[in-house]
Short mmCIF file of C-alpha atoms and ligand atoms in Angstrom, two decimals:
data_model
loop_
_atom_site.label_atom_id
_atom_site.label_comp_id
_atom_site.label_asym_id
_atom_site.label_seq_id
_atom_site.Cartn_x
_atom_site.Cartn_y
_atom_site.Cartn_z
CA UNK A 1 20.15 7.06 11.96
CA UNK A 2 20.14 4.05 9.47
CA UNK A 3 18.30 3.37 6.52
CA UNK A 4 18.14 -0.50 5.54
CA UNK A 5 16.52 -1.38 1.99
CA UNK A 6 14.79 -4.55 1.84
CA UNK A 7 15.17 -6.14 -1.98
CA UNK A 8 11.06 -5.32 -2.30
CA UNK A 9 11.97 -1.87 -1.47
CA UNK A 10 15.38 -0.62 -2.54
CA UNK A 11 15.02 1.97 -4.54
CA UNK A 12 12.82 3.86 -2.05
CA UNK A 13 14.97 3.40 0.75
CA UNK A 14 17.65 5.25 -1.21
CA UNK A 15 15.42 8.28 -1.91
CA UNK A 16 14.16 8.38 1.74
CA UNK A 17 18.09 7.97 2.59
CA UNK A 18 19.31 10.93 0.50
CA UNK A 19 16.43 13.33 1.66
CA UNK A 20 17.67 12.72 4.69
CA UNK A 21 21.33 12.89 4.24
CA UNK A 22 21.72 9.38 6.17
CA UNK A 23 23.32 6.93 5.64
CA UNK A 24 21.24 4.06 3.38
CA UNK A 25 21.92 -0.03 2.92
CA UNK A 26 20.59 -2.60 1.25
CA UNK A 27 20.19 -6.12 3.08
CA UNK A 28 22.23 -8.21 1.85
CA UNK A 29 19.75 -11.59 0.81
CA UNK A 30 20.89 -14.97 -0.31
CA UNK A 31 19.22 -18.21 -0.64
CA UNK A 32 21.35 -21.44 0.85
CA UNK A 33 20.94 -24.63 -2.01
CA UNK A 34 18.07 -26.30 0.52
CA UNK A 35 16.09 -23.40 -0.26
CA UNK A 36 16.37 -21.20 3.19
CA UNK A 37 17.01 -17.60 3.42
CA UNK A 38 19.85 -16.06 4.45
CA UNK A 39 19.83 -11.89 5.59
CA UNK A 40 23.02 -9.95 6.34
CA UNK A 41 23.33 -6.11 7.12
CA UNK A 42 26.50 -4.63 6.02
CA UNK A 43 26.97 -1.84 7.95
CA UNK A 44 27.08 -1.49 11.92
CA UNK A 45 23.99 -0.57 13.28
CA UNK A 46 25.08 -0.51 16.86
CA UNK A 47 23.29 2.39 18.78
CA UNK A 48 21.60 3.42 16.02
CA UNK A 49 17.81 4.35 15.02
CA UNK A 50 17.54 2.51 12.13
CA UNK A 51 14.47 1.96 9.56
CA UNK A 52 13.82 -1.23 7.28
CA UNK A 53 12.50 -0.26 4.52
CA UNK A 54 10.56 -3.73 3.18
CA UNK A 55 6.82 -3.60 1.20
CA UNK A 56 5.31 -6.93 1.41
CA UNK A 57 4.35 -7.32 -2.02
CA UNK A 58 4.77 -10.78 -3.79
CA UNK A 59 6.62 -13.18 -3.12
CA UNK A 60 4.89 -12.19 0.11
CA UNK A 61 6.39 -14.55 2.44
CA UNK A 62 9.82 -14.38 1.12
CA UNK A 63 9.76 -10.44 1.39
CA UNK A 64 7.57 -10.77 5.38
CA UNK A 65 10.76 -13.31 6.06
CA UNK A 66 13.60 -10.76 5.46
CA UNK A 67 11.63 -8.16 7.06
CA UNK A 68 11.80 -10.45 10.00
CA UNK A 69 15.09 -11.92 9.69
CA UNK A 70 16.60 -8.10 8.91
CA UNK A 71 15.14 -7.13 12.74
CA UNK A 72 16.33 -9.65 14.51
CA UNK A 73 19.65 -9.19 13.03
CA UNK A 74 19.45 -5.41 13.98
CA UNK A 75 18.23 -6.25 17.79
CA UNK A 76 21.21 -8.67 18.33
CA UNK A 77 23.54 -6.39 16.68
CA UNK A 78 22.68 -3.88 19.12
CA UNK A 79 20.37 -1.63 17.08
CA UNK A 80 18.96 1.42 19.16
CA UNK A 81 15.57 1.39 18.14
CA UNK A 82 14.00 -0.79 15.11
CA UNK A 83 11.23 0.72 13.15
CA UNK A 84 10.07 -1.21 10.01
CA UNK A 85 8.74 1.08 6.84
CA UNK A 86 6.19 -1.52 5.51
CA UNK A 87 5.03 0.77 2.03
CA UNK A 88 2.50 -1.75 1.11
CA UNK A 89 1.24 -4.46 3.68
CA UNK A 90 0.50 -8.00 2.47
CA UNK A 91 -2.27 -9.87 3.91
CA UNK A 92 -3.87 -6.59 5.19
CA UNK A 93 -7.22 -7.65 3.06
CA UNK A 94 -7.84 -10.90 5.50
CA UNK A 95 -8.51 -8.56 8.35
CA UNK A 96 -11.91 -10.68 9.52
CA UNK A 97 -13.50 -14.30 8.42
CA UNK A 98 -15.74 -14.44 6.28
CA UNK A 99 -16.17 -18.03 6.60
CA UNK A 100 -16.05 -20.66 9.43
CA UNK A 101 -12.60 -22.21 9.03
CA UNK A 102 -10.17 -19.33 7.76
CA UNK A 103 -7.37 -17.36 9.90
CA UNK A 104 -7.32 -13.77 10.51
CA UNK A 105 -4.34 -13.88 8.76
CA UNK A 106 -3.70 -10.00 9.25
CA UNK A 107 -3.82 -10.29 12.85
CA UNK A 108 -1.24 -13.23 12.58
CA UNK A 109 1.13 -11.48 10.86
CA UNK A 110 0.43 -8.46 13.23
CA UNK A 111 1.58 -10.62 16.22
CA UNK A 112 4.69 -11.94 14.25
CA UNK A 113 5.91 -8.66 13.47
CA UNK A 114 5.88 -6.94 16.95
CA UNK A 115 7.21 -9.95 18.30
CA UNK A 116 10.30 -10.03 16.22
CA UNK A 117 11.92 -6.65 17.91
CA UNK A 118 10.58 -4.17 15.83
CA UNK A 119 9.57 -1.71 17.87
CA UNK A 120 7.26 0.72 15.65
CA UNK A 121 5.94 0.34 12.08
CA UNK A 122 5.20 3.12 9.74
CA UNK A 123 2.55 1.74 6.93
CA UNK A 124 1.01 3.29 4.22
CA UNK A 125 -3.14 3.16 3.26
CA UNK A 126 -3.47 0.08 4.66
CA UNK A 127 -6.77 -1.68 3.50
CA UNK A 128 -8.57 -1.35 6.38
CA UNK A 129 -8.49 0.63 9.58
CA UNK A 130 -9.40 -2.45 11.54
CA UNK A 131 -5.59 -3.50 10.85
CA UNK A 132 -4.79 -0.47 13.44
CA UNK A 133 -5.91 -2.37 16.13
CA UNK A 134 -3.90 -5.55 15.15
CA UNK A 135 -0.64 -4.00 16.27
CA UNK A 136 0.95 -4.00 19.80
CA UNK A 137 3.70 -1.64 19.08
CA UNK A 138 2.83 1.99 17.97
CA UNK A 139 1.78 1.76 14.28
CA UNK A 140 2.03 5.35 12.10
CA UNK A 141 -0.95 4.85 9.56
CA UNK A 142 0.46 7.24 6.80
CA UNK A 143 -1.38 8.22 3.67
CA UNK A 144 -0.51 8.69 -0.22
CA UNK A 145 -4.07 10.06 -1.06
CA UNK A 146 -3.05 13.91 -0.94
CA UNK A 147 -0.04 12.72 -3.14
CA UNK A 148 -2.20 11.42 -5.35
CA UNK A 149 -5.25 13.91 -5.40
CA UNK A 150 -2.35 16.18 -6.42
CA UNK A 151 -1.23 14.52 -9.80
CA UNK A 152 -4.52 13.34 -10.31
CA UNK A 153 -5.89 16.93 -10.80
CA UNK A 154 -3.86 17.75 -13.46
CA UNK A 155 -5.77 14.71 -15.53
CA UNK A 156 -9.19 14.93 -14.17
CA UNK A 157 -11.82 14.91 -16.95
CA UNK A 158 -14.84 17.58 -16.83
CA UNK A 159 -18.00 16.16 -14.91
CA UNK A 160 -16.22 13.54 -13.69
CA UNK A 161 -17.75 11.18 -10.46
CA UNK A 162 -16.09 9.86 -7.72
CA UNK A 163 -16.30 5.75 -7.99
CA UNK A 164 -15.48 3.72 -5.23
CA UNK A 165 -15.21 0.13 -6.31
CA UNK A 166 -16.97 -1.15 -3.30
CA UNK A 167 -18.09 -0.11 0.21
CA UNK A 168 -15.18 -1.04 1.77
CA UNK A 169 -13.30 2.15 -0.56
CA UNK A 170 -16.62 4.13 0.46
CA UNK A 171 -14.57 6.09 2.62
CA UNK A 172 -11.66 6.23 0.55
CA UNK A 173 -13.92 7.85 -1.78
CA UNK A 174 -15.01 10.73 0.42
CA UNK A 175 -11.60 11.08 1.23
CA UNK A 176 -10.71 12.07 -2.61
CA UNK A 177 -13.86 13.87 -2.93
CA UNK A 178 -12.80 16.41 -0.01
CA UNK A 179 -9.19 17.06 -1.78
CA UNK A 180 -11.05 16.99 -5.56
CA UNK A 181 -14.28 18.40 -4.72
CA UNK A 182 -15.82 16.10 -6.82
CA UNK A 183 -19.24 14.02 -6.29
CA UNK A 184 -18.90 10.12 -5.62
CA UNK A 185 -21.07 7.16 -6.46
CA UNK A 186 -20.69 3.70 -4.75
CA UNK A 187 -20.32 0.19 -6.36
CA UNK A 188 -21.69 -2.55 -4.38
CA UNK A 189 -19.48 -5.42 -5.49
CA UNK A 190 -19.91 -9.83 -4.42
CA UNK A 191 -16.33 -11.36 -4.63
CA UNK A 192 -16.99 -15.25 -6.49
CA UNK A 193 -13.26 -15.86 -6.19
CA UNK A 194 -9.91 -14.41 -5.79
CA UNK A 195 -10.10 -12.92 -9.48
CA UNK A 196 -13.66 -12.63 -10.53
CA UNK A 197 -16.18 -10.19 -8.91
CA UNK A 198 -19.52 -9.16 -9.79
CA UNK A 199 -21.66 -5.87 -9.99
CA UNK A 200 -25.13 -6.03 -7.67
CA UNK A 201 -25.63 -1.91 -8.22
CA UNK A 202 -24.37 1.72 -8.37
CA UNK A 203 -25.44 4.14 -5.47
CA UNK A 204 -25.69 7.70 -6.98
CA UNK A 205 -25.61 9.14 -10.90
CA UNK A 206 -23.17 8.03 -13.31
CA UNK A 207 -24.60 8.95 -16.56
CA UNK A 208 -23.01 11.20 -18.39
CA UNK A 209 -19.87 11.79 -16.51
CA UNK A 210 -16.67 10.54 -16.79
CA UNK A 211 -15.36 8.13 -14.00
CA UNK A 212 -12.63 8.68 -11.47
CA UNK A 213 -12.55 5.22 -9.76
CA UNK A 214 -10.36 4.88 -6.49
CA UNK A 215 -9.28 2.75 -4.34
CA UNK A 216 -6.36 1.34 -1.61
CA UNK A 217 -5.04 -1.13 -4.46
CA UNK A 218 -5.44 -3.33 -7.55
CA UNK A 219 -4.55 -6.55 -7.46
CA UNK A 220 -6.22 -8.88 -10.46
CA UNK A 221 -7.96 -5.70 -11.46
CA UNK A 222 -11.21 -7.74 -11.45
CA UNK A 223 -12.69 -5.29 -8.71
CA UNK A 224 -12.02 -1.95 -10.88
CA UNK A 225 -12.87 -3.74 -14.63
CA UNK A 226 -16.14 -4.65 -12.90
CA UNK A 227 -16.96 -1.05 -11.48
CA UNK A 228 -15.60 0.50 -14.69
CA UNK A 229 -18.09 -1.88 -17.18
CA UNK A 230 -21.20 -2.00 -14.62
CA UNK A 231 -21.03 2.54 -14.32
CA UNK A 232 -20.46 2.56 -18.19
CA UNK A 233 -23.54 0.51 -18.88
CA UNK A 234 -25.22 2.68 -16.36
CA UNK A 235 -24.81 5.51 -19.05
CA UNK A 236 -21.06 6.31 -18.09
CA UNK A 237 -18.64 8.50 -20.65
CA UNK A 238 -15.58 6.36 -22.62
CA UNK A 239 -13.51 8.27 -20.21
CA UNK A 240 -11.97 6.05 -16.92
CA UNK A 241 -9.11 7.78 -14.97
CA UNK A 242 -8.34 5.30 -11.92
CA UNK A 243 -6.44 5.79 -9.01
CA UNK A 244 -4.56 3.69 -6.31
CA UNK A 245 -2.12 3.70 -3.90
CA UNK A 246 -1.27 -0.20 -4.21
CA UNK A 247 -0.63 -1.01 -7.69
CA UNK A 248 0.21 -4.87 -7.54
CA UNK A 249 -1.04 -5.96 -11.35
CA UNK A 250 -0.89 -8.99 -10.96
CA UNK A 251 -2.70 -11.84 -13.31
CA UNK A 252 -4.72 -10.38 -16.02
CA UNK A 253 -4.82 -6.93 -14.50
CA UNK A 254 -3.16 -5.63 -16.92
CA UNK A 255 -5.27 -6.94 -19.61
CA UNK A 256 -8.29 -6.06 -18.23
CA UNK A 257 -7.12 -2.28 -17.46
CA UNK A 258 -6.03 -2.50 -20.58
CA UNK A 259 -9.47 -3.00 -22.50
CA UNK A 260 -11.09 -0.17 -20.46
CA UNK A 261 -11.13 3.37 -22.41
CA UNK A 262 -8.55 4.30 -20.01
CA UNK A 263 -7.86 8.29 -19.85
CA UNK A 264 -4.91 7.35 -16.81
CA UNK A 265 -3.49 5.22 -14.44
CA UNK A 266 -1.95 6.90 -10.97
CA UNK A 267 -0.35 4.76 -8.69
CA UNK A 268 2.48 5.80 -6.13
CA UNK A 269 5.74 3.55 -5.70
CA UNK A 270 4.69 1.73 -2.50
CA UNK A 271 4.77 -1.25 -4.91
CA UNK A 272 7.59 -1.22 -7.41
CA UNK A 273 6.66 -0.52 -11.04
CA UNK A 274 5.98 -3.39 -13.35
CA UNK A 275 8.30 -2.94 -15.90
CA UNK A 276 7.38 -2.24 -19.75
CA UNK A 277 3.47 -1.78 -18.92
CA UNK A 278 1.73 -0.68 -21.84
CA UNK A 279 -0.79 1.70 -19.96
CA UNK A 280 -0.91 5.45 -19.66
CA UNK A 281 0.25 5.31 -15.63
CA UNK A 282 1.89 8.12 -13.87
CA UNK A 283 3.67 7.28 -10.71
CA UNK A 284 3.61 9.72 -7.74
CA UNK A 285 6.11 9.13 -5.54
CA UNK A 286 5.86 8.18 -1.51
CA UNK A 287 9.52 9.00 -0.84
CA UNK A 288 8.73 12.54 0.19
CA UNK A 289 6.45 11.09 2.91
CA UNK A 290 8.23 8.56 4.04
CA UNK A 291 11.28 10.36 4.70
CA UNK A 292 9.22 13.49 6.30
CA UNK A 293 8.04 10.72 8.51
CA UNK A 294 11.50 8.68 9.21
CA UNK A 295 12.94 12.21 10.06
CA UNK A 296 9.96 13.81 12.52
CA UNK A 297 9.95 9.76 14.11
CA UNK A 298 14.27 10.27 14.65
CA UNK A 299 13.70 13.54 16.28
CA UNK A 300 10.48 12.90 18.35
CA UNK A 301 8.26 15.04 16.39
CA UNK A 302 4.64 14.82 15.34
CA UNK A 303 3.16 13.11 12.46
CA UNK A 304 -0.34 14.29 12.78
CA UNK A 305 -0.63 16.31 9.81
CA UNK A 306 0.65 13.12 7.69
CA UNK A 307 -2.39 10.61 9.09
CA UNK A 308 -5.50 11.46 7.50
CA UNK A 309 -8.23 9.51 9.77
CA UNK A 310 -10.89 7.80 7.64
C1 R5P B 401 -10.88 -5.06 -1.78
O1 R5P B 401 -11.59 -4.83 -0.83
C2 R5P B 401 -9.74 -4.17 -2.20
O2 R5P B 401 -9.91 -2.85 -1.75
C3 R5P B 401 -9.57 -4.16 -3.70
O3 R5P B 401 -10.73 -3.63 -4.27
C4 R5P B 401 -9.38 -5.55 -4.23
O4 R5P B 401 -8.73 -6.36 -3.31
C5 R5P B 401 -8.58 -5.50 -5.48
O5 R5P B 401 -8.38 -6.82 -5.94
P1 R5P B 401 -8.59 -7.17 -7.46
O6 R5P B 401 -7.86 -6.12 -8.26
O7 R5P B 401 -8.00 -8.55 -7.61
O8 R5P B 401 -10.07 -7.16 -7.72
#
């Protein structure tokens, strides 16, 4: 077996690499002076069963690109079989049109990827389950949401509520509410633009509880600010804990977590930390998962127990 660590992922492909006792390498990435990328692996990979490690979190392209460079260089260096690890999955969210003229960009990217000679991708909560279907090589649709539920339920407040942010985190929501036994109201959200959303109404009782607001990831934070101020002006407590497996933060999101009376912040490391955040976030790891995972896929085992179906 080989581990390879993309430069989005590095530090996780070393964990998964020790709890495995395998061997673990990072691609080696330059950029030639015209701009264009250049991927080397470092270690022979001949005849081996070897896992890139790469999340596809910004730069996005850059990061897809050594993903895709890194498994071609593995299939013509004689790699056994090529699984990529793909923690976080960019692009997931334009999984349909919603207008006229757009791509389905996730289905794009789908076809790039199985065409480039990986042969199986493990992902993690990937925004929808629609992506599933995307895929032409054998996709393992893992989850961090027991992870989670776990080192969230050493924070929860009393008579907290379930919030999902929007329908499409609905699910997501009864998914927590199984692990935390908790009940859940629903946030039915309008996007106006990549950053801003608005609130149309809350499904279910929020006053007087404190808020446990979920969902796959935050990006601009818009989406959880908005579900946060719309259930506190429904009668909410000053109490937000808010969990996600996708913590981009990118923008103002930040900011606008920031300004919320914030009791926590649990993300997992699917997308690396951003460094010197001042806001109370605890990180639970995916490494654990992953590497169960790598190590049942290397010897042929099930993963069944690690796929919880929405
Ligand atoms: C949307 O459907 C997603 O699940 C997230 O709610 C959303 O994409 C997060 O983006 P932002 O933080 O920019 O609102």
């Amino acid at each position: 077996m080989m581990v390879l660590g993309g430069s989005a992922s590095l530090t996780l492909a070393q964990d998964i690499g020790e709890r495995l006792g395998s061997e673990s390498t990072p691609l080696m990435v330059e950029r030639f002076p015209d701009g264009e990328m250049h991927v080397e692996i470092t270690a022979s990979v001949r005849g081996k069963d070897t896992y890139i490690v790469q999340a596809t979190t910004p730069p996005v392209e850059g990061n897809l690109l050594e993903l895709l460079f890194a498994a071609d260089a593995c299939r013509r260096a004689g790699s056994a079989r090529i699984t990529a690890v793909v923690p976080y999955f960019g692009y997931a969210r334009q999984d349909r049109r919603a207008n006229g003229r757009e791509p389905i960009a996730a289905r794009l990217i789908a076809d790039i990827l199985s065409n480039s000679g990986i042969e199986r991708i493990v992902a993690v909560d990937l925004h929808g389950t629609a992506m599933e279907g995307f895929f032409s090589v054998p996709l393992e649709h893992l989850t961090a949401v027991p992870t989670l539920a776990v080192l969230a339920r050493a924070s929860l407040p009393s008579e907290s509520i379930l919030l999902a942010p929007d329908l499409g985190a609905a699910k997501l929501a009864e998914l927590y509410a199984g692990i935390l036994h908790l009940p859940v109201a629903i946030v039915h959200k309008a996007r106006l633009s990549g950053s801003e959303v608005s609130v149309r109404t809350i499904t279910g009782d929020v006053a007087g509880r404190a808020l446990v607001i979920v969902d796959d990831m935050i990006s601009s934070g818009g989406t959880v600010e908005a579900a946060a101020r719309a259930a506190l002006d429904a009668g909410a407590r000053n109490d937000v804990l808010v969990i996600t497996s996708h913590a981009l933060l990118v923008g103002p999101a930040v900011q606008r977590l920031g300004a919320l009376p914030l009791r926590g912040l649990i993300v997992s490391d699917t997308v690396p930390a951003v460094p010197g955040m001042a806001l109370p976030v605890q990180v639970a790891s995916v490494a654990p998962l992953l590497a169960d995972a790598v190590g049942r896929l290397h010897h042929d085992e099930s993963l069944a127990d690690l796929i919880l179906h929405r």
